[in-house]
Coordinates of C-alpha atoms in Angstrom, one line a residue:
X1 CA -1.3 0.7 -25.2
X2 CA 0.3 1.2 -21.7
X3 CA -0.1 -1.8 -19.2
X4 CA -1.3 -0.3 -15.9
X5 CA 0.6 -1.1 -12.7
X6 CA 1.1 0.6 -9.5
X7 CA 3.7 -2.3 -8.8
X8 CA 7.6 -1.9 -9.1
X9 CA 8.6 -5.6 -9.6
X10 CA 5.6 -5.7 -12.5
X11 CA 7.2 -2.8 -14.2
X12 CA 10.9 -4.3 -14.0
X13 CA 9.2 -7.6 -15.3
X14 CA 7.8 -5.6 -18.3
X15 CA 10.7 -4.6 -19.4
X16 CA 12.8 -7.2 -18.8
X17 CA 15.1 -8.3 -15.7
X18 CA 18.5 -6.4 -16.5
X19 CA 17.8 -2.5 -16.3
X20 CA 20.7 -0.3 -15.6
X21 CA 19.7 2.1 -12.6
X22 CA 18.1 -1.1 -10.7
X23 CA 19.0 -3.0 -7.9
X24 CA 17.2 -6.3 -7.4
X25 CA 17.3 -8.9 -4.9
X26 CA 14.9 -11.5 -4.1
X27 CA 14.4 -14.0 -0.6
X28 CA 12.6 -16.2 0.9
X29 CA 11.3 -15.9 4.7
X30 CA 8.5 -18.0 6.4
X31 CA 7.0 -18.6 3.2
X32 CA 7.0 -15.5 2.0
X33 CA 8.8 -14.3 -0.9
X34 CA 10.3 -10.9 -0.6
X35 CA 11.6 -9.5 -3.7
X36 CA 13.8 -5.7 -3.1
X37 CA 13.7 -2.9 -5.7
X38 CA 15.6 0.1 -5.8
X39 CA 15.1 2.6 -8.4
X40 CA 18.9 4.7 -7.9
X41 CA 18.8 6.3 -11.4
X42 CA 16.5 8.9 -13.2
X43 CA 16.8 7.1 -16.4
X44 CA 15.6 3.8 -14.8
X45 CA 12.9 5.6 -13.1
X46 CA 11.5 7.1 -16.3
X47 CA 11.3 3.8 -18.1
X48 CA 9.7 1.6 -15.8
X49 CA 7.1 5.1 -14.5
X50 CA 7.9 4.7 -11.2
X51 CA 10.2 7.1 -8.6
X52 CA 13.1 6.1 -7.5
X53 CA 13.4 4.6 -3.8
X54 CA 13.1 0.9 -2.4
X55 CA 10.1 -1.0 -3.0
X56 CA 9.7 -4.0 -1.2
X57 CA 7.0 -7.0 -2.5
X58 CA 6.1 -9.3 -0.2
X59 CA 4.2 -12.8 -2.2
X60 CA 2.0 -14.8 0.2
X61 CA -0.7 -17.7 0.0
X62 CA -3.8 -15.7 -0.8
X63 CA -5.5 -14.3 2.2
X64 CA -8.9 -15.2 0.9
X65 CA -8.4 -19.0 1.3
X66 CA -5.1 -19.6 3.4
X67 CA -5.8 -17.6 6.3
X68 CA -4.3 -18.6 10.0
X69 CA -3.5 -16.5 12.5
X70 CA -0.5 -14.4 11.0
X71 CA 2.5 -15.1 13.4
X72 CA 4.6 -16.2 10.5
X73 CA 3.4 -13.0 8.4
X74 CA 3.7 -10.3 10.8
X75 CA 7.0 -10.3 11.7
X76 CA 8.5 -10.5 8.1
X77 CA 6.1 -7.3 7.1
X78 CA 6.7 -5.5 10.1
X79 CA 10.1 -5.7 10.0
X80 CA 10.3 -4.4 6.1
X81 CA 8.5 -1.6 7.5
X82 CA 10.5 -0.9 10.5
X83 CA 13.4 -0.5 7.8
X84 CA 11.3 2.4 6.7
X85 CA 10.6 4.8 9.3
X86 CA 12.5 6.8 11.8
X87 CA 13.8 4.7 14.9
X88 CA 11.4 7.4 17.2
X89 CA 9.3 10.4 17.3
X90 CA 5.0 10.6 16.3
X91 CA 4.0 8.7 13.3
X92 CA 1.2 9.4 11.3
X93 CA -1.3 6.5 9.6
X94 CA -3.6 7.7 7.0
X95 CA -5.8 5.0 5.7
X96 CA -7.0 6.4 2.0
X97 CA -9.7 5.2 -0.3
X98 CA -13.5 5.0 0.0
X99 CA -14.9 2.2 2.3
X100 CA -18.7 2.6 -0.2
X101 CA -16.3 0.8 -3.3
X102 CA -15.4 -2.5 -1.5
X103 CA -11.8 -2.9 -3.6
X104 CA -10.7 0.8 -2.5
X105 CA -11.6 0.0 1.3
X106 CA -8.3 -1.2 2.4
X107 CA -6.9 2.4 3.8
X108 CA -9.8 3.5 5.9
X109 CA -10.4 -0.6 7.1
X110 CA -6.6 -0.7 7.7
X111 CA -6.6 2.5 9.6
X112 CA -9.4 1.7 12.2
X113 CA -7.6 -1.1 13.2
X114 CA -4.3 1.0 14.3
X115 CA -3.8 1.9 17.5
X116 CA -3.6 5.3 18.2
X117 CA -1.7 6.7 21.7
X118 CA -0.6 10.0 21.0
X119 CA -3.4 11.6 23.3
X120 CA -1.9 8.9 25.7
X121 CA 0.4 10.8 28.2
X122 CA 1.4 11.7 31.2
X123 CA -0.4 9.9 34.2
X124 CA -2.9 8.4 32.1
X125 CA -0.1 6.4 30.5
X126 CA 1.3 5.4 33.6
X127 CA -2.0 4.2 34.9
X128 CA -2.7 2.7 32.4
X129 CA 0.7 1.2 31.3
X130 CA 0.6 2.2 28.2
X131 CA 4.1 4.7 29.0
X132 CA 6.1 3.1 26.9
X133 CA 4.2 2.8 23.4
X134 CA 5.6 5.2 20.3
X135 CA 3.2 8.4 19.8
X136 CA 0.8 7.2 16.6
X137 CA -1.8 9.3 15.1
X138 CA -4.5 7.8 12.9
X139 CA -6.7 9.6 9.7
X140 CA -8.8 8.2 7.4
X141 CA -9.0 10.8 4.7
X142 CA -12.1 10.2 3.2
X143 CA -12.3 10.8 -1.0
X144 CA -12.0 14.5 -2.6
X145 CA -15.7 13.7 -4.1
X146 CA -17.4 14.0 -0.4
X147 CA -15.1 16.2 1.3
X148 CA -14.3 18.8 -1.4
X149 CA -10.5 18.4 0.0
X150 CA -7.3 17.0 -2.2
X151 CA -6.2 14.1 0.4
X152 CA -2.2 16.0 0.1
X153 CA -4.1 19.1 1.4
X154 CA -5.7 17.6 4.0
X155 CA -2.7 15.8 5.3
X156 CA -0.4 18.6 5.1
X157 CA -2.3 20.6 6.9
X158 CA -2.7 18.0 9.7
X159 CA 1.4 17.3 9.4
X160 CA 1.9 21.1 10.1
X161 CA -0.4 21.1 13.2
X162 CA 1.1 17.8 14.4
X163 CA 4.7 17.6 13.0
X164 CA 4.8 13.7 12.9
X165 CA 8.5 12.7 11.7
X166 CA 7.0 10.4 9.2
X167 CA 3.3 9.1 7.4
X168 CA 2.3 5.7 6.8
X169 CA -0.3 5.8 3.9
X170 CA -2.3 2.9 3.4
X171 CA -4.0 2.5 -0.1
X172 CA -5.4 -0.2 -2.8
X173 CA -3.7 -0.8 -5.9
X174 CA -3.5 -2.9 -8.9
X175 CA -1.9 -5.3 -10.8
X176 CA -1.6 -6.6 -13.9
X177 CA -1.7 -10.0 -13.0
X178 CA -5.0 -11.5 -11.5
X179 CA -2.2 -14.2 -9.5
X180 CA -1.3 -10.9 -7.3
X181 CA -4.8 -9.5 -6.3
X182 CA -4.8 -10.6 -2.5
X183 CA -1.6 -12.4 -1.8
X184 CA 0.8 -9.5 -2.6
X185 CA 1.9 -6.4 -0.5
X186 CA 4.0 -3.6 -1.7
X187 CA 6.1 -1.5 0.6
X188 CA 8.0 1.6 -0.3
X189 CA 9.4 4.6 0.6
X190 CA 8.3 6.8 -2.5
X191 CA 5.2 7.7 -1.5
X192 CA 1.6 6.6 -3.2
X193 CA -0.8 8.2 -5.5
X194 CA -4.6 8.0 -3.3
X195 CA -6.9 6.4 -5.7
X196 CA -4.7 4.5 -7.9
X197 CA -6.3 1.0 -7.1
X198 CA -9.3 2.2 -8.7
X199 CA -7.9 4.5 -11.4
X200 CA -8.5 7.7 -9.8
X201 CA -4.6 9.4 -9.2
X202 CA -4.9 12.3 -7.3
X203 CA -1.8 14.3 -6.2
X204 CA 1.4 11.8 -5.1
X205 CA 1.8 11.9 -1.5
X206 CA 5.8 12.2 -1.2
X207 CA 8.7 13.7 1.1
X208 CA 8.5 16.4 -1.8
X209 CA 4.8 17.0 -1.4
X210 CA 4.2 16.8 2.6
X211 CA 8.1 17.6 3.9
X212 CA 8.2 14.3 5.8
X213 CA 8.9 10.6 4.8
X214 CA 6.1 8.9 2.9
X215 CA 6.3 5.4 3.5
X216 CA 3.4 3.7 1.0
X217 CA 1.8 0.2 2.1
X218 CA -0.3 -1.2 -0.7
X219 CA -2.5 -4.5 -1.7
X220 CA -3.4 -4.8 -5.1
X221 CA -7.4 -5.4 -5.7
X222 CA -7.8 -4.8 -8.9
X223 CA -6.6 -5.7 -12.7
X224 CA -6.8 -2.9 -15.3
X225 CA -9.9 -4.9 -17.9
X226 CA -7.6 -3.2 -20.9
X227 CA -4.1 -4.3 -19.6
X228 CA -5.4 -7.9 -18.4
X229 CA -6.6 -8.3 -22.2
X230 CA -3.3 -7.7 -23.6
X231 CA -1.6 -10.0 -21.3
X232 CA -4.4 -12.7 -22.2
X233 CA -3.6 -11.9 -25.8
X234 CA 0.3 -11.2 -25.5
X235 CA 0.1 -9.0 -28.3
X236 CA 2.6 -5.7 -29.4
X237 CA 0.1 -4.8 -32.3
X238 CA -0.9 -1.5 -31.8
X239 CA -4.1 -1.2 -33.6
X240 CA -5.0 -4.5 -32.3
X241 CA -4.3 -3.2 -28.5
X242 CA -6.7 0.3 -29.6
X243 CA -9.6 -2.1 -30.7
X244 CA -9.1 -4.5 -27.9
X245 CA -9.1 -1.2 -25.4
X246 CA -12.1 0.0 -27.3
X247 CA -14.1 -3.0 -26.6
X248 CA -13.2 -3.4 -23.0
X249 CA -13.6 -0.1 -21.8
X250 CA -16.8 0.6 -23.9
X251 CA -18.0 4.4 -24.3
X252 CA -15.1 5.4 -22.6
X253 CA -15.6 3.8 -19.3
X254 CA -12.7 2.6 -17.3
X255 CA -13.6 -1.3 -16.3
X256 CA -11.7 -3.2 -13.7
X257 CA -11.7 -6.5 -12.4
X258 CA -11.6 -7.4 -8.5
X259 CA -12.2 -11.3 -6.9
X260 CA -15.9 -12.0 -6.1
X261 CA -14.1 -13.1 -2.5
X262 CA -13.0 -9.3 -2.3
X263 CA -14.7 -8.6 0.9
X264 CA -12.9 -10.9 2.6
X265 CA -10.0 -10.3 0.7
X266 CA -10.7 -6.6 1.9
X267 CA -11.2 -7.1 5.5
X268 CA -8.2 -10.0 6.1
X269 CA -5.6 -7.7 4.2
X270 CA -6.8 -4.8 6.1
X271 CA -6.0 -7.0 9.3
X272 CA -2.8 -8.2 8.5
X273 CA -1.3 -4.9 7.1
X274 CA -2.9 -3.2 10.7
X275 CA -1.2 -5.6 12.5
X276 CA 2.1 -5.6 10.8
X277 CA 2.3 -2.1 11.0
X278 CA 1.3 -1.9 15.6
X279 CA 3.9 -4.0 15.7
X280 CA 6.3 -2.5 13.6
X281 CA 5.8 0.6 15.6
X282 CA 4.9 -1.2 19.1
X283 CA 7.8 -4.2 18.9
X284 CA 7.9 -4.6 22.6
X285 CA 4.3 -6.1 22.9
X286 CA 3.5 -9.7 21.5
X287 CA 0.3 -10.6 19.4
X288 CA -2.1 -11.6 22.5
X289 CA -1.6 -7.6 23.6
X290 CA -1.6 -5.9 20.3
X291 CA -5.1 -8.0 19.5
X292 CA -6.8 -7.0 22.9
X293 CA -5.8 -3.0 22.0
X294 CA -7.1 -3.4 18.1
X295 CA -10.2 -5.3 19.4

């Protein structure tokens, strides 16, 4: 039976540390460690199930019990993302997932915290000296069971109107190891599947799909109940893994397992990663200016 993971550096750790076709590289910066993925090969793509492209994972204290302001986080994230994106032009954030499931909130919480200026221009700017900030655009998609619309349809049709040079899409994923839930981001330039935190993949939101750059931002919040069995049990044994699935996801049902803390979690990651990402796009204005703008 498959572990489930929506993280690169969990894959590469499933099947082992020297894969041909990967690049890997880990550091450490303000205690956080930053491992660096890239996928170059379609061999090495195929076995670890993910597309090739840099993923960057970022390891923290956990946000849910060693929070401070995040001077010492921002920068690091921001700067991973600013790797990412074009250097100018109208960028567009789409917060996805559905703020009524508290683990799959962190794209639409993420998203209202994002400063948005692209109606900001001309005299109005001026006036009000916000001239100089990049053109940002803000969406949160909603979920295909209330609106009736695929998230990739509704964002390309939004990209077409707009022509932003790139999208930032903010979603929840998970892990396969409860350590991660909360105290790991994942960064990449791939793209990200809306509802994979919750086990609901929809259609990948890529270069290929939308015609723009597709930089993903992701948190996991959530731990697979059939893949965190197997790594309790550490066992290859097929029929074992089909009973131990059967009795985990009884009748069918898909169960998952999230921190009881996860509305904080929720609301503190959804800070951070806002945070990281005005900066990232608004570098010339410190922390005391991007908080009275968010707030």
């Amino acid at each position: 039976m498959e572990r489930r993971t929506d993280l690169a550096l969990e894959a590469r750790e499933l099947f082992g540390e020297d894969i041909k076709g990967v690049k890997f590289e880990e550091s450490e910066k303000e205690d956080i460690k930053v491992s660096r993925l890239k996928i170059t090969s379609d061999k090495a793509s195929a076995k670890l199930g993910k597309e090739k492209g840099t993923y960057v994972t970022l390891e923290m204290p956990p946000l849910s019990d060693n929070y401070k302001t995040p001077d010492e986080k921002l920068e690091v994230i921001a700067q991973e993302i600013k790797h990412l994106i074009p250097v100018n032009g109208l960028v567009m954030i789409a917060g996805l997932g559905n703020t009524e499931i508290t683990p799959d909130a962190l794209g639409p919480k993420s998203a209202s915290k994002i400063i948005a200026t692209r109606h900001i221009k001309g005299e109005v700017a001026k006036a009000t000296g916000l001239d100089k900030l990049r053109p940002v655009a803000v969406v949160a998609t909603g979920v295909t069971g209330k609106t009736g619309i695929e998230t990739g349809e509704y964002l390309y049709s939004l990209i077409k109107k707009i022509k932003p040079n790139a999208l930032i899409a903010i979603d929840a994923l998970a892990s396969r190891r409860l350590s991660r839930l909360g105290c790991t981001i994942q960064i990449s330039d791939t793209g990200i599947s809306p509802g994979a935190g919750v086990g609901n993949n929809r259609t990948k939101l890529s270069q290929e799909t939308l015609g723009i750059p597709v930089i993903g931002i992701g948190v996991p919040t959530v731990v697979d109940a059939s893949t965190l069995a197997l790594d309790l049990f550490d066992t290859e044994d097929v029929r074992f893994s089909e009973q131990l699935k059967s009795m985990v996801n009884p009748n069918g049902r898909q169960m998952v397992v999230t921190p009881k803390e996860i509305d904080l979690l929720i609301n503190r990651a959804s800070e951070l990663i806002a945070l990281a990402i005005n900066y990232a796009l608004h570098s010339d204005l410190n922390l005391s200016d991007l908080m009275s703008l968010m707030y």
